[in-house]
mmCIF file with all atom_site columns, C-alpha atoms in Angstrom:
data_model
loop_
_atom_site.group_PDB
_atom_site.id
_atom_site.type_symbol
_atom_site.label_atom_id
_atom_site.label_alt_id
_atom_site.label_comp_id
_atom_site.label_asym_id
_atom_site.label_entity_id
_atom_site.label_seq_id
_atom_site.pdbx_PDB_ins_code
_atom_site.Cartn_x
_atom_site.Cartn_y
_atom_site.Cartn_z
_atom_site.occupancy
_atom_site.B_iso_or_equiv
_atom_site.pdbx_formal_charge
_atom_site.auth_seq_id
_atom_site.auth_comp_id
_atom_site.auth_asym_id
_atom_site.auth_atom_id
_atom_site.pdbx_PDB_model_num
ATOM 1   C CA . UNK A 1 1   ? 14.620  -10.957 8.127   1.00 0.00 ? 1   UNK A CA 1
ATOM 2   C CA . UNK A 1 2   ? 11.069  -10.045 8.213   1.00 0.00 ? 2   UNK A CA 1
ATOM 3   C CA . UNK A 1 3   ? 8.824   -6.295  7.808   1.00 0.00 ? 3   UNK A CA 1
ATOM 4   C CA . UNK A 1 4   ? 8.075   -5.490  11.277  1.00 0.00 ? 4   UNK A CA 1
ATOM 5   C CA . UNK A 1 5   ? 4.709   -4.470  9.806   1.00 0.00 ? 5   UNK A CA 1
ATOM 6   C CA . UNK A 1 6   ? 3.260   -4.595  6.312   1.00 0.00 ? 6   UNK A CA 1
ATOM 7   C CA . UNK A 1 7   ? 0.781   -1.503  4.555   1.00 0.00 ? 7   UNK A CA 1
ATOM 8   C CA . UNK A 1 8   ? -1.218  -2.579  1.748   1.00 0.00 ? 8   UNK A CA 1
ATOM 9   C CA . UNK A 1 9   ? -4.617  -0.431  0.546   1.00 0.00 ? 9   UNK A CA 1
ATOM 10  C CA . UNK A 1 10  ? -6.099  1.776   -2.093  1.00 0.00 ? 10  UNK A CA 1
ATOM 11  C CA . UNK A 1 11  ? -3.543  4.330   -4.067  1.00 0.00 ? 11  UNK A CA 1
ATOM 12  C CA . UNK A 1 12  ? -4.433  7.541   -1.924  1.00 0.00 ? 12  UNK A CA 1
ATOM 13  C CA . UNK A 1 13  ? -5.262  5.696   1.663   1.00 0.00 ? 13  UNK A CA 1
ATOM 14  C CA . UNK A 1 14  ? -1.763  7.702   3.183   1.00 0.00 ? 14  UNK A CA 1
ATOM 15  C CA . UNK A 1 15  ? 0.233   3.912   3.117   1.00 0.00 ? 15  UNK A CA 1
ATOM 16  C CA . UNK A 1 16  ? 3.472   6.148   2.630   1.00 0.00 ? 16  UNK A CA 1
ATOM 17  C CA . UNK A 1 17  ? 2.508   9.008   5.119   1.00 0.00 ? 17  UNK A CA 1
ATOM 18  C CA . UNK A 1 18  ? 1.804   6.406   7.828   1.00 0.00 ? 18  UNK A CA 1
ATOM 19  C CA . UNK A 1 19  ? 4.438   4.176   7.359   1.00 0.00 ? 19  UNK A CA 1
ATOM 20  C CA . UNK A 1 20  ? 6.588   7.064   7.810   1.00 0.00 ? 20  UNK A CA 1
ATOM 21  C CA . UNK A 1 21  ? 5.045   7.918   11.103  1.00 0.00 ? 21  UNK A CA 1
ATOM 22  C CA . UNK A 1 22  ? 4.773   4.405   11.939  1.00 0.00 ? 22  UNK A CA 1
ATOM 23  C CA . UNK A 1 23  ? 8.889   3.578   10.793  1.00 0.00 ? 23  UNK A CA 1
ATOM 24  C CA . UNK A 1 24  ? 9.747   6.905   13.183  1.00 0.00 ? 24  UNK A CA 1
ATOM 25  C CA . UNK A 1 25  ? 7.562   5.989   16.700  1.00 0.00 ? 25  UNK A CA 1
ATOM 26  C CA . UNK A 1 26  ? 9.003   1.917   16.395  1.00 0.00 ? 26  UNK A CA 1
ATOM 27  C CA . UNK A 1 27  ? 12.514  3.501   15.836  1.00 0.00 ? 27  UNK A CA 1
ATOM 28  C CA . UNK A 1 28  ? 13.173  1.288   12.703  1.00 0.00 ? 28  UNK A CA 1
ATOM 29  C CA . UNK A 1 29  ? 13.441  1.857   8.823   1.00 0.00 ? 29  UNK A CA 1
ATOM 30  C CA . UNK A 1 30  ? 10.471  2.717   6.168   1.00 0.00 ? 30  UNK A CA 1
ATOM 31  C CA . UNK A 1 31  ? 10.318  0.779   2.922   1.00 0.00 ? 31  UNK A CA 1
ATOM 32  C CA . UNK A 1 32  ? 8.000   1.807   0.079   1.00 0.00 ? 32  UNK A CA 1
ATOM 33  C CA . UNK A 1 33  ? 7.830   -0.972  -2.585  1.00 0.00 ? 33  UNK A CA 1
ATOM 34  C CA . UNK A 1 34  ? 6.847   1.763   -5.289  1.00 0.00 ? 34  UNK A CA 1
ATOM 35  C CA . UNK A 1 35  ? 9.680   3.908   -4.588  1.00 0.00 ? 35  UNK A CA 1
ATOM 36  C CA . UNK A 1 36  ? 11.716  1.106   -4.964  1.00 0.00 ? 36  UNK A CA 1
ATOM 37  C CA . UNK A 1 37  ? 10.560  0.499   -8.920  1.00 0.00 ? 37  UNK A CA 1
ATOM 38  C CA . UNK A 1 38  ? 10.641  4.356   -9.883  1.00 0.00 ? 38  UNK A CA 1
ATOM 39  C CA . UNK A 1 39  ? 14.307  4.379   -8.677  1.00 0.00 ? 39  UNK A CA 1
ATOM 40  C CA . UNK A 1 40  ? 15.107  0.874   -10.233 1.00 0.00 ? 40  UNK A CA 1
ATOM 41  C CA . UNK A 1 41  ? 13.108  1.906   -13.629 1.00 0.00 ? 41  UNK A CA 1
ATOM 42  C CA . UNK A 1 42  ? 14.356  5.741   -13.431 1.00 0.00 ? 42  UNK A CA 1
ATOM 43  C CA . UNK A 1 43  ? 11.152  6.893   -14.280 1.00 0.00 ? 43  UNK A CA 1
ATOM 44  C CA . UNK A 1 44  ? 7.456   6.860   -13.151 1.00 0.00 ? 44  UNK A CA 1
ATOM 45  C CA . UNK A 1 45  ? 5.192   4.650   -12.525 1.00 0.00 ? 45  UNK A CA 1
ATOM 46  C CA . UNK A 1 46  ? 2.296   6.248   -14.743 1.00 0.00 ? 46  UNK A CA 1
ATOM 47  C CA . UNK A 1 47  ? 4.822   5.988   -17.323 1.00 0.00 ? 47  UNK A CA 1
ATOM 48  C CA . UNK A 1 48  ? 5.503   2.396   -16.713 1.00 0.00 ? 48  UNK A CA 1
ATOM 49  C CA . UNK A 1 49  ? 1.759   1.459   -17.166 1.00 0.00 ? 49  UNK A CA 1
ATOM 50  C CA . UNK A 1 50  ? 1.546   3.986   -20.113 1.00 0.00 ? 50  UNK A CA 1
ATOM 51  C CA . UNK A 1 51  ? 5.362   3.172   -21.841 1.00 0.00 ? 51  UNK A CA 1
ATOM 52  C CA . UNK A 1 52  ? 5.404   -0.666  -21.304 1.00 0.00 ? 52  UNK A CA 1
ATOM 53  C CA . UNK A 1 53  ? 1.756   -1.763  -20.009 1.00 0.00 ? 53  UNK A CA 1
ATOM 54  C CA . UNK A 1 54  ? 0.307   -3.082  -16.314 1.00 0.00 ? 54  UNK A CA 1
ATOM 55  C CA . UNK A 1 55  ? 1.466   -6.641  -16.847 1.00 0.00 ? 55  UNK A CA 1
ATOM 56  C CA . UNK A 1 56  ? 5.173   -5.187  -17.526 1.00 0.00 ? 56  UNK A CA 1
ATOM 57  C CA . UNK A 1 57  ? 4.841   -2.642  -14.354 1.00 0.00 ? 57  UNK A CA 1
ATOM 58  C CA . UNK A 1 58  ? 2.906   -5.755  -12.171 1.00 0.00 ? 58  UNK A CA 1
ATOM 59  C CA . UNK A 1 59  ? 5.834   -8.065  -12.775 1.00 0.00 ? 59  UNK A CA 1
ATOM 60  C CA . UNK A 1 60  ? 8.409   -5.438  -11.427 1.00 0.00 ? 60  UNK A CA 1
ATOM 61  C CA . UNK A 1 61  ? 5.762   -4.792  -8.409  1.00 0.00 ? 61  UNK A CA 1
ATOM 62  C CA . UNK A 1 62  ? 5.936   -8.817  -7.440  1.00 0.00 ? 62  UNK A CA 1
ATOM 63  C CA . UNK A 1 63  ? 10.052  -8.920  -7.415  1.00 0.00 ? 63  UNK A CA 1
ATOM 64  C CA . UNK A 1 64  ? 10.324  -5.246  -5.710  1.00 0.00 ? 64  UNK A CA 1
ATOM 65  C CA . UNK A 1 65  ? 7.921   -6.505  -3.133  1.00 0.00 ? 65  UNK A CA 1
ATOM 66  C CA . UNK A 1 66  ? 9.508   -10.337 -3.055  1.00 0.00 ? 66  UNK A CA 1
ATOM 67  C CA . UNK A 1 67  ? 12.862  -8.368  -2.403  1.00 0.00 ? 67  UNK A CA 1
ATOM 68  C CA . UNK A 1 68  ? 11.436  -5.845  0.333   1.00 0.00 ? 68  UNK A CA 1
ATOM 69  C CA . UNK A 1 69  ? 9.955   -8.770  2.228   1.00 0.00 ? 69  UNK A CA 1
ATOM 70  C CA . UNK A 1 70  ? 13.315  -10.776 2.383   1.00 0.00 ? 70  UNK A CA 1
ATOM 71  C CA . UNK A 1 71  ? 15.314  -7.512  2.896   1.00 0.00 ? 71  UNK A CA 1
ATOM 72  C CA . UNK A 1 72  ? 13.823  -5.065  4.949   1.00 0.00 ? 72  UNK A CA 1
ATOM 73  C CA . UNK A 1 73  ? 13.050  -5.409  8.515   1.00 0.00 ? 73  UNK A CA 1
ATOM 74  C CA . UNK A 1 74  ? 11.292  -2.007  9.398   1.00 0.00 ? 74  UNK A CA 1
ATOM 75  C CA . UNK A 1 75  ? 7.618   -0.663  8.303   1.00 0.00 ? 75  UNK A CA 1
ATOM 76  C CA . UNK A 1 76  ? 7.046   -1.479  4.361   1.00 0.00 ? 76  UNK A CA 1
ATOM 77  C CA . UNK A 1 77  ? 4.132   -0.285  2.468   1.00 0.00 ? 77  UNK A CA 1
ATOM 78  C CA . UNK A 1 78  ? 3.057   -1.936  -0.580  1.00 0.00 ? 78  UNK A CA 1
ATOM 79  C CA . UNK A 1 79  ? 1.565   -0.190  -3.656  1.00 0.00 ? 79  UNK A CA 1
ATOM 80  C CA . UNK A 1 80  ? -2.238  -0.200  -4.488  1.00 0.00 ? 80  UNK A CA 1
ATOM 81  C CA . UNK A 1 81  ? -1.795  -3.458  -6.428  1.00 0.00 ? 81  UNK A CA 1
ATOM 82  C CA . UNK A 1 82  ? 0.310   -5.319  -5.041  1.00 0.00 ? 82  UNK A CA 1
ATOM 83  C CA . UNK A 1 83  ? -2.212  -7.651  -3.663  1.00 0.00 ? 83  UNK A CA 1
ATOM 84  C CA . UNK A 1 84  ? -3.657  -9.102  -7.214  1.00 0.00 ? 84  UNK A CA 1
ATOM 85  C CA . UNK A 1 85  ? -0.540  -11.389 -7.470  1.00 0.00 ? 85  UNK A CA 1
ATOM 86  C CA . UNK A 1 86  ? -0.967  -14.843 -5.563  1.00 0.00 ? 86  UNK A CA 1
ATOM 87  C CA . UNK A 1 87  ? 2.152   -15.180 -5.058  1.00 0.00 ? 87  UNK A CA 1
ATOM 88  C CA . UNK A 1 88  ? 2.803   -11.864 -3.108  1.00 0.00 ? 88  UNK A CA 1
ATOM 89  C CA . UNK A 1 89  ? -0.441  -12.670 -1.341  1.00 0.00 ? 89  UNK A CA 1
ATOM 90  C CA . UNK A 1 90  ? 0.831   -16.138 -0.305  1.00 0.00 ? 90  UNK A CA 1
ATOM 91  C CA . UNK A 1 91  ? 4.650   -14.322 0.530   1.00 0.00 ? 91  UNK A CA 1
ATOM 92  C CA . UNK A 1 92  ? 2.101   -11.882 3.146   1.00 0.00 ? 92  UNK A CA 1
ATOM 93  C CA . UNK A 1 93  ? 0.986   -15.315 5.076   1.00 0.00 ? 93  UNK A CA 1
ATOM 94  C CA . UNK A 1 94  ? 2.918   -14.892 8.660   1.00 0.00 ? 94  UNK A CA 1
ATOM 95  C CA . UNK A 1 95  ? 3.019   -11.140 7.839   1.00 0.00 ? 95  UNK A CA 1
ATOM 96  C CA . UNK A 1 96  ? 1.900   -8.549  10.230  1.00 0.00 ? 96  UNK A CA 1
ATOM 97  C CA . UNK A 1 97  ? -0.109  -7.216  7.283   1.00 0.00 ? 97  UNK A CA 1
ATOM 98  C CA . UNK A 1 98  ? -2.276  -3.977  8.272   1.00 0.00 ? 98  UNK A CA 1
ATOM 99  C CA . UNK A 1 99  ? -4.991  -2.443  5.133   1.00 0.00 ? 99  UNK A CA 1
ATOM 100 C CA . UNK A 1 100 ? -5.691  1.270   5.796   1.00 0.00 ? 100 UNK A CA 1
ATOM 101 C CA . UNK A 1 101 ? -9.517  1.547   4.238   1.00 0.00 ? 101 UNK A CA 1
ATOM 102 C CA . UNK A 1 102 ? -11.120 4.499   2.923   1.00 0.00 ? 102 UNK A CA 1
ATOM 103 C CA . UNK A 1 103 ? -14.141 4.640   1.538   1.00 0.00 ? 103 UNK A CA 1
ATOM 104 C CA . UNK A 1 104 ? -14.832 6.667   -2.154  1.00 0.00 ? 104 UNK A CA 1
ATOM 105 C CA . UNK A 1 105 ? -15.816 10.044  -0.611  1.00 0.00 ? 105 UNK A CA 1
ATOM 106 C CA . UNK A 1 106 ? -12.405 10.094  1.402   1.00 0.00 ? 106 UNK A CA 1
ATOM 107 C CA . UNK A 1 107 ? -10.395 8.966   -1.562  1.00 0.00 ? 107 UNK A CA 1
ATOM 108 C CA . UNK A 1 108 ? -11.556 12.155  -3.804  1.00 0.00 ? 108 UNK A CA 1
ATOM 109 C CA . UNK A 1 109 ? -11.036 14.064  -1.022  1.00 0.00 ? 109 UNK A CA 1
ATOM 110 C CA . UNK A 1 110 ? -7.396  13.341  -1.118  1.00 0.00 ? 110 UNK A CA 1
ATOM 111 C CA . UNK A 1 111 ? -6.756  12.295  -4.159  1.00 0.00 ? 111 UNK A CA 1
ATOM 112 C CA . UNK A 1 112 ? -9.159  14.511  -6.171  1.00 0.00 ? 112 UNK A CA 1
ATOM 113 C CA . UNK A 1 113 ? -9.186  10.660  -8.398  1.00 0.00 ? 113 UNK A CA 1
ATOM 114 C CA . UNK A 1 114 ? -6.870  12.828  -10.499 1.00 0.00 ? 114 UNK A CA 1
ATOM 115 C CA . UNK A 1 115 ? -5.301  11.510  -13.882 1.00 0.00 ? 115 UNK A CA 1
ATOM 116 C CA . UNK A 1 116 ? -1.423  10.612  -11.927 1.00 0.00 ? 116 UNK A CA 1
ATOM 117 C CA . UNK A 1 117 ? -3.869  7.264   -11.122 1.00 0.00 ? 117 UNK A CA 1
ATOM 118 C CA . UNK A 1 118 ? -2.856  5.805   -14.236 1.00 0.00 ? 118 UNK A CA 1
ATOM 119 C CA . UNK A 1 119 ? -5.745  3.090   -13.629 1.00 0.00 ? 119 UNK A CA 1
ATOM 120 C CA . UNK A 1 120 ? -8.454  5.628   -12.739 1.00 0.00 ? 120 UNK A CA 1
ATOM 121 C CA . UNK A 1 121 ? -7.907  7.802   -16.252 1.00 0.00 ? 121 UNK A CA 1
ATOM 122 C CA . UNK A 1 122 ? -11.577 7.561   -17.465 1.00 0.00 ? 122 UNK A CA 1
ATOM 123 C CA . UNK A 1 123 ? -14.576 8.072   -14.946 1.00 0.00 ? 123 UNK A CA 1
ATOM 124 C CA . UNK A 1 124 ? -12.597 8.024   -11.742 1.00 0.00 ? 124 UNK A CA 1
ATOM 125 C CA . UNK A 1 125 ? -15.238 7.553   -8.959  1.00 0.00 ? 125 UNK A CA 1
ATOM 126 C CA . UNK A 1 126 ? -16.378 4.498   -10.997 1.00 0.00 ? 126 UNK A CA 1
ATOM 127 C CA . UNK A 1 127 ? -13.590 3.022   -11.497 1.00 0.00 ? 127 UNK A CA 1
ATOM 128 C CA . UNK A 1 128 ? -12.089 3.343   -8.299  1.00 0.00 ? 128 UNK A CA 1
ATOM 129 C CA . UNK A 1 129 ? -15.484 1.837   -6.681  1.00 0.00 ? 129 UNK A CA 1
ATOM 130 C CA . UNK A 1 130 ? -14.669 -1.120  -9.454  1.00 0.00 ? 130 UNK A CA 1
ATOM 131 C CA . UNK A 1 131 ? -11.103 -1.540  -8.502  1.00 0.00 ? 131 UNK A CA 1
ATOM 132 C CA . UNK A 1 132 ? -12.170 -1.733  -4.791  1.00 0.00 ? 132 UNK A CA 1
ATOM 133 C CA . UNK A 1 133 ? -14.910 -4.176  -5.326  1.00 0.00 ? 133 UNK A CA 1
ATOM 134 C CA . UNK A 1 134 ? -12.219 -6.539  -6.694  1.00 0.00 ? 134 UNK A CA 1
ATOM 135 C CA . UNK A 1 135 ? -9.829  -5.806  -4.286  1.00 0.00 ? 135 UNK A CA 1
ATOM 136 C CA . UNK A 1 136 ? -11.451 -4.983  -1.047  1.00 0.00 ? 136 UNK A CA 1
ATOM 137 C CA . UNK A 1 137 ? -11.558 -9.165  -0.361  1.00 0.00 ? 137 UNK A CA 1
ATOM 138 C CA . UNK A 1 138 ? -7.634  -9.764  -1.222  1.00 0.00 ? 138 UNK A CA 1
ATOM 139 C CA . UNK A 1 139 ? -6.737  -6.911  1.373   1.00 0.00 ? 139 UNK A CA 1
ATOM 140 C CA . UNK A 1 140 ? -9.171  -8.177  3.895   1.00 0.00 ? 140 UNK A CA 1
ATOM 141 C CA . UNK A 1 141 ? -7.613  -11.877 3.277   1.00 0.00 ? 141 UNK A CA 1
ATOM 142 C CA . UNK A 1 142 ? -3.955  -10.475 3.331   1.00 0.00 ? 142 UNK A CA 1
ATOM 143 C CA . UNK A 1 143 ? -4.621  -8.524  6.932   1.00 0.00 ? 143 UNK A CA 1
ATOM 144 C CA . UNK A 1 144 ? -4.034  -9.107  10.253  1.00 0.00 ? 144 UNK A CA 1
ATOM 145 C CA . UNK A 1 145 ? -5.699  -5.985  10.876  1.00 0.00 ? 145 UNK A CA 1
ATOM 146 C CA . UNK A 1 146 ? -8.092  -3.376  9.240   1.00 0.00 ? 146 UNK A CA 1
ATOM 147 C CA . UNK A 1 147 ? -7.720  0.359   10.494  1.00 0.00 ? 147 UNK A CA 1
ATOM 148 C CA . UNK A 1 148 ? -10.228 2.560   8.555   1.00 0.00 ? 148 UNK A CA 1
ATOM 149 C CA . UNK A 1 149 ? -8.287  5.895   7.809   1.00 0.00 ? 149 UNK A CA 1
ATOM 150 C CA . UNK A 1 150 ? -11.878 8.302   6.896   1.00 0.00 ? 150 UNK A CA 1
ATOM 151 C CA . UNK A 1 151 ? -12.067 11.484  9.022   1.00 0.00 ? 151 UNK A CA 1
ATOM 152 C CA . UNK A 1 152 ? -8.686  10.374  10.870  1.00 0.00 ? 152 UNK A CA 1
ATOM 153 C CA . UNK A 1 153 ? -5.304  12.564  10.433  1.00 0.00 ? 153 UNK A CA 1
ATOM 154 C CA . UNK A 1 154 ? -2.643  10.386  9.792   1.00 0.00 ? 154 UNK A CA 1
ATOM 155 C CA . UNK A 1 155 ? -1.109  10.399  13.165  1.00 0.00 ? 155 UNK A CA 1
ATOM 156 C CA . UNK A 1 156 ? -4.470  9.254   14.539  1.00 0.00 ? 156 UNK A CA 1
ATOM 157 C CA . UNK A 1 157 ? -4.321  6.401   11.793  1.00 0.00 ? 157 UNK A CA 1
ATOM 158 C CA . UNK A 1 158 ? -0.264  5.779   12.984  1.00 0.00 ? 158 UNK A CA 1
ATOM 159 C CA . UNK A 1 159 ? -1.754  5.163   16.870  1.00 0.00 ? 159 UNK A CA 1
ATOM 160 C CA . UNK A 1 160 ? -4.673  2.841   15.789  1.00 0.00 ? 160 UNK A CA 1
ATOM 161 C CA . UNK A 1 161 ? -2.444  0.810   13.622  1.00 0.00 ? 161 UNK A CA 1
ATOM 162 C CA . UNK A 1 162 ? 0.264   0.887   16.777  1.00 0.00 ? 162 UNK A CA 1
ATOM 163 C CA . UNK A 1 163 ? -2.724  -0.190  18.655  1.00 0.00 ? 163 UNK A CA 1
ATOM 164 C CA . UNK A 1 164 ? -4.408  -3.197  16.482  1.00 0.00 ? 164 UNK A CA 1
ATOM 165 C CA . UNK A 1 165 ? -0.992  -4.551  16.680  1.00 0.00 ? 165 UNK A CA 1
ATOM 166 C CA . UNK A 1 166 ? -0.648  -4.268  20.085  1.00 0.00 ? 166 UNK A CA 1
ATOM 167 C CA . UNK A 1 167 ? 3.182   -2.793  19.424  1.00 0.00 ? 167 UNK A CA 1
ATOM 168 C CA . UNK A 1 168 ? 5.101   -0.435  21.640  1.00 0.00 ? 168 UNK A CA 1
ATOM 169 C CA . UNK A 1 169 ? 6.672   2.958   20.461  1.00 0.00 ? 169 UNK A CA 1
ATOM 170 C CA . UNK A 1 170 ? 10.382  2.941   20.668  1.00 0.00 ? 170 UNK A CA 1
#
């Protein structure tokens, strides 16, 4: 069993909102890998990184996402982070993997680069333009396809996806 499509970008990028749009026009399932920790953990994931650290939380975001891939065979987004680990990156290989980009301007926009970002507590705008610089390559090598999501609504970002993919609504 195998994702029928994979979500991976920056916290804020609308990976959930899409993949539930996506999930509904293919007529199949929607998987979030982060959803999947808070209700394994029973608690956030801001207070995963703040209670037990980002190694702790990245080790529980490399099995829930090892688990989703063998499991689930319907649209699965992955969170912000996912990518870092070699080992999910090498489990993506064969994956219809899709990164929804957004540039910085778009992410305040939605996310305001508020303190729920438990990595983006201190300077925000910087920090996010660090965390992208680092992972901006590791999305690009995970993808099949790129679908910038700035200025787009998120059913316009649902169709392009639909569309790099070349896959038909159910």
């Amino acid at each position: 069993m195998s994702p029928r499509l994979v979500l991976t970008g920056p916290m804020g990028v609308g990976k959930s909102t899409v993949g539930q749009l996506l999930a509904e026009r293919l007529g199949v399932g929607y998987r979030d890998t982060d959803d999947d920790i808070v209700a394994a953990e029973g608690r956030e994931i801001s207070d995963i990184f703040v209670e037990d650290g980002e190694p702790a939380f990245r080790a529980l975001e490399k099995a829930a996402v090892r688990q989703a891939l063998a499991s689930h065979d319907g649209v699965l987004s992955l969170g912000g982070g996912a990518i870092l680990d070699a080992d999910t990156r090498a489990l993506l290989a064969g994956e219809r993997v899709v990164y929804l980009s957004m540039d910085v301007e778009e992410a305040v926009r939605r996310t305001g680069l508020g303190a729920a970002r438990p990595l983006l507590a201190v300077n925000p705008r910087r920090q996010w333009r660090e965390l992208m610089e680092a992972r901006r390559p590791l999305y690009e090598e995970t993808a099949t396809a790129v679908v910038p999501t700035d200025g787009r609504t998120p059913e316009e970002v649902a169709e392009a996806v639909l569309d790099a993919l070349e896959l038909k609504e159910a």
